[in-house]
Amino acid sequence: HQFALTAHSPVGLSPKDYGIEPHYADITFANNDVAFTDSTGIDHEIFSEGLRKSLFNYMHGICFEYDLQEWFDFEIPQTSIAHDYIINCIESEPFPQVKSSSRIVWLGNMPTVYIYQGESRGLQVEYMQMTFHDKRSSHEISMVSDKGQWLIDNLEDLKIDEGSIMTYGQLKSSYEESLDDFTLFWFGDSMTAIREIGLLVL
């Protein structure tokens, strides 16, 4: 998000080193957005639109593969973080083990679906937004259309009233017949959200 000065951040602790002068006010809880005068000449507002768009896509679980420059219409410095930093962090932390024989059951309703076009690496990509409704609320989850369609096709079969119960191993094999690594998909944000609203591992 756009820069905000907090009292206990490195900038807040050594403001002169960063060319700013904080204007502290009496508070009742925490100094998390301190007003300040910036002598560096940086216009922080120019980053607002790019940050707004990138955050919107992040919240929908898409466009993670975008180059940072794609969000801004002016030249920005190269990031100092390696492009594979996140995946390396993920792979360095082993996923919880799920037995191949574990039964997978869907207790929720089938979603309503909205298809929309997005852009990835300069190419048009079709995404699926699924809205799951229950008696108290609704939940929107987005993913690339082919993965979303695979999920919808299988959710119907995972209902407990369908008779035969599919196992984790069977689900994994089905996914990897036509798509990519199932483990990354299963423990990704979208599937984690779906497990929270009614996809059970027994």
mmCIF file of C-alpha atoms in Angstrom:
data_model
loop_
_atom_site.group_PDB
_atom_site.id
_atom_site.type_symbol
_atom_site.label_atom_id
_atom_site.label_comp_id
_atom_site.label_asym_id
_atom_site.label_seq_id
_atom_site.Cartn_x
_atom_site.Cartn_y
_atom_site.Cartn_z
ATOM 1 C CA HIS A 1 0.000 0.000 0.000
ATOM 2 C CA GLN A 2 0.973 3.641 -0.204
ATOM 3 C CA PHE A 3 3.597 4.714 2.309
ATOM 4 C CA ALA A 4 2.318 5.501 5.796
ATOM 5 C CA LEU A 5 4.615 6.563 8.607
ATOM 6 C CA THR A 6 4.408 4.502 11.775
ATOM 7 C CA ALA A 7 6.251 5.524 14.917
ATOM 8 C CA HIS A 8 8.122 2.254 15.477
ATOM 9 C CA SER A 9 9.111 1.522 11.862
ATOM 10 C CA PRO A 10 12.742 2.081 10.746
ATOM 11 C CA VAL A 11 11.651 5.376 9.141
ATOM 12 C CA GLY A 12 9.734 6.432 12.241
ATOM 13 C CA LEU A 13 12.671 5.653 14.526
ATOM 14 C CA SER A 14 15.221 7.543 12.366
ATOM 15 C CA PRO A 15 13.191 10.118 10.390
ATOM 16 C CA LYS A 16 16.151 12.410 9.642
ATOM 17 C CA ASP A 17 17.916 9.578 7.826
ATOM 18 C CA TYR A 18 14.979 9.470 5.406
ATOM 19 C CA GLY A 19 14.509 13.205 4.955
ATOM 20 C CA ILE A 20 11.218 13.576 6.788
ATOM 21 C CA GLU A 21 9.939 15.479 9.812
ATOM 22 C CA PRO A 22 7.149 13.738 11.765
ATOM 23 C CA HIS A 23 4.278 15.720 13.280
ATOM 24 C CA TYR A 24 3.232 13.672 16.288
ATOM 25 C CA ALA A 25 -0.189 14.148 17.866
ATOM 26 C CA ASP A 26 -1.684 12.978 21.139
ATOM 27 C CA ILE A 27 -3.110 9.515 20.603
ATOM 28 C CA THR A 28 -5.217 7.019 22.531
ATOM 29 C CA PHE A 29 -4.023 3.833 20.860
ATOM 30 C CA ALA A 30 -1.131 3.728 18.350
ATOM 31 C CA ASN A 31 0.876 5.991 16.049
ATOM 32 C CA ASN A 32 0.205 4.027 12.856
ATOM 33 C CA ASP A 33 -0.276 6.927 10.418
ATOM 34 C CA VAL A 34 1.834 9.859 11.537
ATOM 35 C CA ALA A 35 1.571 13.105 9.594
ATOM 36 C CA PHE A 36 4.942 14.277 8.279
ATOM 37 C CA THR A 37 6.739 16.796 6.083
ATOM 38 C CA ASP A 38 8.799 15.190 3.319
ATOM 39 C CA SER A 39 11.887 17.113 2.209
ATOM 40 C CA THR A 40 12.895 14.518 -0.409
ATOM 41 C CA GLY A 41 10.558 15.888 -3.071
ATOM 42 C CA ILE A 42 8.886 12.520 -3.621
ATOM 43 C CA ASP A 43 5.227 12.710 -4.694
ATOM 44 C CA HIS A 44 3.723 9.672 -2.996
ATOM 45 C CA GLU A 45 0.351 10.254 -4.665
ATOM 46 C CA ILE A 46 1.657 9.133 -8.072
ATOM 47 C CA PHE A 47 1.762 5.559 -6.769
ATOM 48 C CA SER A 48 -1.893 5.547 -5.656
ATOM 49 C CA GLU A 49 -3.579 4.223 -8.831
ATOM 50 C CA GLY A 50 -1.039 1.467 -9.457
ATOM 51 C CA LEU A 51 -1.227 0.342 -5.846
ATOM 52 C CA ARG A 52 -5.032 0.426 -5.933
ATOM 53 C CA LYS A 53 -5.183 -1.772 -9.053
ATOM 54 C CA SER A 54 -2.562 -4.224 -7.856
ATOM 55 C CA LEU A 55 -4.237 -4.602 -4.451
ATOM 56 C CA PHE A 56 -7.630 -5.203 -6.094
ATOM 57 C CA ASN A 57 -6.175 -8.034 -8.197
ATOM 58 C CA TYR A 58 -4.274 -9.445 -5.223
ATOM 59 C CA MET A 59 -7.488 -9.605 -3.197
ATOM 60 C CA HIS A 60 -9.039 -11.615 -6.042
ATOM 61 C CA GLY A 61 -6.091 -14.006 -6.168
ATOM 62 C CA ILE A 62 -4.998 -13.105 -9.691
ATOM 63 C CA CYS A 63 -2.150 -11.459 -11.612
ATOM 64 C CA PHE A 64 0.579 -12.530 -9.185
ATOM 65 C CA GLU A 65 2.838 -13.142 -12.174
ATOM 66 C CA TYR A 66 2.715 -9.522 -13.358
ATOM 67 C CA ASP A 67 5.934 -7.564 -13.566
ATOM 68 C CA LEU A 68 5.861 -4.691 -11.078
ATOM 69 C CA GLN A 69 6.190 -2.156 -13.898
ATOM 70 C CA GLU A 70 2.863 -3.270 -15.417
ATOM 71 C CA TRP A 71 0.931 -1.535 -12.624
ATOM 72 C CA PHE A 72 2.445 1.908 -13.253
ATOM 73 C CA ASP A 73 2.476 4.206 -16.301
ATOM 74 C CA PHE A 74 5.815 5.762 -15.348
ATOM 75 C CA GLU A 75 9.279 4.283 -14.879
ATOM 76 C CA ILE A 76 9.879 2.706 -11.466
ATOM 77 C CA PRO A 77 13.056 1.162 -9.992
ATOM 78 C CA GLN A 78 13.621 -2.557 -10.323
ATOM 79 C CA THR A 79 12.513 -4.533 -7.288
ATOM 80 C CA SER A 80 15.289 -5.746 -5.010
ATOM 81 C CA ILE A 81 13.395 -8.978 -4.220
ATOM 82 C CA ALA A 82 14.001 -12.023 -6.434
ATOM 83 C CA HIS A 83 11.101 -12.910 -8.742
ATOM 84 C CA ASP A 84 10.874 -16.419 -7.251
ATOM 85 C CA TYR A 85 11.108 -15.312 -3.606
ATOM 86 C CA ILE A 86 7.508 -16.228 -2.722
ATOM 87 C CA ILE A 87 7.521 -19.656 -4.370
ATOM 88 C CA ASN A 88 10.842 -20.423 -2.680
ATOM 89 C CA CYS A 89 9.308 -19.504 0.683
ATOM 90 C CA ILE A 90 6.310 -21.707 -0.040
ATOM 91 C CA GLU A 91 8.432 -24.651 -1.098
ATOM 92 C CA SER A 92 10.719 -24.304 1.905
ATOM 93 C CA GLU A 93 7.733 -24.768 4.228
ATOM 94 C CA PRO A 94 6.354 -28.306 3.754
ATOM 95 C CA PHE A 95 2.624 -28.539 3.203
ATOM 96 C CA PRO A 96 0.569 -30.526 5.715
ATOM 97 C CA GLN A 97 0.322 -34.170 4.738
ATOM 98 C CA VAL A 98 -3.054 -35.346 3.460
ATOM 99 C CA LYS A 99 -3.572 -39.101 3.238
ATOM 100 C CA SER A 100 -4.369 -40.308 -0.251
ATOM 101 C CA SER A 101 -7.251 -42.319 1.234
ATOM 102 C CA SER A 102 -8.833 -39.287 2.969
ATOM 103 C CA ARG A 103 -12.393 -38.735 1.806
ATOM 104 C CA ILE A 104 -13.349 -35.344 0.376
ATOM 105 C CA VAL A 105 -16.916 -34.116 0.906
ATOM 106 C CA TRP A 106 -18.599 -30.892 -0.243
ATOM 107 C CA LEU A 107 -21.332 -29.622 2.095
ATOM 108 C CA GLY A 108 -21.974 -26.298 0.398
ATOM 109 C CA ASN A 109 -24.181 -25.161 -2.468
ATOM 110 C CA MET A 110 -23.072 -24.898 -6.081
ATOM 111 C CA PRO A 111 -21.859 -21.389 -6.974
ATOM 112 C CA THR A 112 -23.102 -18.853 -9.433
ATOM 113 C CA VAL A 113 -20.417 -18.160 -12.023
ATOM 114 C CA TYR A 114 -19.182 -15.024 -13.774
ATOM 115 C CA ILE A 115 -16.558 -15.246 -16.537
ATOM 116 C CA TYR A 116 -14.334 -12.255 -17.210
ATOM 117 C CA GLN A 117 -11.180 -11.427 -19.148
ATOM 118 C CA GLY A 118 -7.915 -10.461 -17.501
ATOM 119 C CA GLU A 119 -4.405 -9.911 -18.749
ATOM 120 C CA SER A 120 -1.356 -11.995 -17.840
ATOM 121 C CA ARG A 121 2.102 -11.324 -19.292
ATOM 122 C CA GLY A 122 0.535 -9.310 -22.077
ATOM 123 C CA LEU A 123 -1.935 -12.084 -22.977
ATOM 124 C CA GLN A 124 -5.683 -12.178 -22.464
ATOM 125 C CA VAL A 125 -6.636 -14.803 -19.879
ATOM 126 C CA GLU A 126 -10.124 -15.984 -18.969
ATOM 127 C CA TYR A 127 -10.951 -15.992 -15.260
ATOM 128 C CA MET A 128 -13.911 -17.402 -13.370
ATOM 129 C CA GLN A 129 -15.465 -15.706 -10.374
ATOM 130 C CA MET A 130 -17.529 -18.117 -8.283
ATOM 131 C CA THR A 131 -20.011 -16.808 -5.733
ATOM 132 C CA PHE A 132 -21.035 -19.286 -3.050
ATOM 133 C CA HIS A 133 -24.233 -18.451 -1.169
ATOM 134 C CA ASP A 134 -25.440 -19.802 2.132
ATOM 135 C CA LYS A 135 -28.190 -18.693 4.509
ATOM 136 C CA ARG A 136 -26.055 -16.047 6.193
ATOM 137 C CA SER A 137 -23.548 -14.752 3.642
ATOM 138 C CA SER A 138 -21.894 -15.094 0.248
ATOM 139 C CA HIS A 139 -18.270 -15.731 -0.674
ATOM 140 C CA GLU A 140 -16.542 -14.728 -3.919
ATOM 141 C CA ILE A 141 -13.576 -16.790 -5.102
ATOM 142 C CA SER A 142 -11.715 -16.275 -8.382
ATOM 143 C CA MET A 143 -9.315 -18.452 -10.348
ATOM 144 C CA VAL A 144 -8.276 -19.167 -13.930
ATOM 145 C CA SER A 145 -11.302 -20.544 -15.814
ATOM 146 C CA ASP A 146 -9.975 -24.028 -16.592
ATOM 147 C CA LYS A 147 -9.218 -24.637 -12.907
ATOM 148 C CA GLY A 148 -12.559 -23.154 -11.887
ATOM 149 C CA GLN A 149 -14.413 -25.399 -14.332
ATOM 150 C CA TRP A 150 -12.561 -28.461 -13.044
ATOM 151 C CA LEU A 151 -13.546 -27.512 -9.503
ATOM 152 C CA ILE A 152 -17.215 -27.018 -10.346
ATOM 153 C CA ASP A 153 -17.358 -30.338 -12.217
ATOM 154 C CA ASN A 154 -15.968 -32.124 -9.168
ATOM 155 C CA LEU A 155 -17.903 -30.279 -6.456
ATOM 156 C CA GLU A 156 -21.108 -31.786 -7.785
ATOM 157 C CA ASP A 157 -19.627 -35.283 -7.401
ATOM 158 C CA LEU A 158 -18.307 -34.513 -3.930
ATOM 159 C CA LYS A 159 -21.744 -33.893 -2.454
ATOM 160 C CA ILE A 160 -22.456 -36.381 0.299
ATOM 161 C CA ASP A 161 -25.788 -37.365 -1.268
ATOM 162 C CA GLU A 162 -24.108 -38.520 -4.485
ATOM 163 C CA GLY A 163 -23.363 -41.942 -2.999
ATOM 164 C CA SER A 164 -19.752 -42.799 -3.836
ATOM 165 C CA ILE A 165 -17.209 -40.631 -2.009
ATOM 166 C CA MET A 166 -14.069 -39.452 -3.805
ATOM 167 C CA THR A 167 -10.719 -39.645 -2.042
ATOM 168 C CA TYR A 168 -7.948 -37.055 -1.974
ATOM 169 C CA GLY A 169 -5.808 -39.327 -4.143
ATOM 170 C CA GLN A 170 -8.541 -39.651 -6.772
ATOM 171 C CA LEU A 171 -9.104 -35.895 -6.778
ATOM 172 C CA LYS A 172 -5.366 -35.288 -7.190
ATOM 173 C CA SER A 173 -5.133 -37.700 -10.116
ATOM 174 C CA SER A 174 -8.140 -36.111 -11.805
ATOM 175 C CA TYR A 175 -6.656 -32.612 -11.498
ATOM 176 C CA GLU A 176 -3.185 -33.546 -12.715
ATOM 177 C CA GLU A 177 -4.524 -35.340 -15.803
ATOM 178 C CA SER A 178 -5.155 -31.980 -17.465
ATOM 179 C CA LEU A 179 -3.812 -29.256 -15.161
ATOM 180 C CA ASP A 180 -0.676 -28.614 -13.089
ATOM 181 C CA ASP A 181 0.601 -29.467 -9.607
ATOM 182 C CA PHE A 182 -2.367 -30.332 -7.394
ATOM 183 C CA THR A 183 -0.592 -29.710 -4.080
ATOM 184 C CA LEU A 184 0.087 -26.045 -4.924
ATOM 185 C CA PHE A 185 -3.519 -25.685 -6.063
ATOM 186 C CA TRP A 186 -4.980 -27.426 -2.990
ATOM 187 C CA PHE A 187 -3.057 -25.305 -0.498
ATOM 188 C CA GLY A 188 -3.446 -22.065 -2.460
ATOM 189 C CA ASP A 189 -5.608 -19.190 -1.211
ATOM 190 C CA SER A 190 -8.645 -20.061 -3.358
ATOM 191 C CA MET A 191 -8.902 -23.675 -2.236
ATOM 192 C CA THR A 192 -8.152 -22.734 1.363
ATOM 193 C CA ALA A 193 -11.134 -20.368 1.200
ATOM 194 C CA ILE A 194 -13.338 -23.112 -0.275
ATOM 195 C CA ARG A 195 -12.358 -25.540 2.485
ATOM 196 C CA GLU A 196 -13.404 -22.893 5.002
ATOM 197 C CA ILE A 197 -16.927 -22.760 3.543
ATOM 198 C CA GLY A 198 -17.696 -26.460 3.304
ATOM 199 C CA LEU A 199 -15.089 -28.658 1.583
ATOM 200 C CA LEU A 200 -14.156 -31.270 4.173
ATOM 201 C CA VAL A 201 -11.239 -33.687 4.418
ATOM 202 C CA LEU A 202 -12.300 -36.755 6.430
#
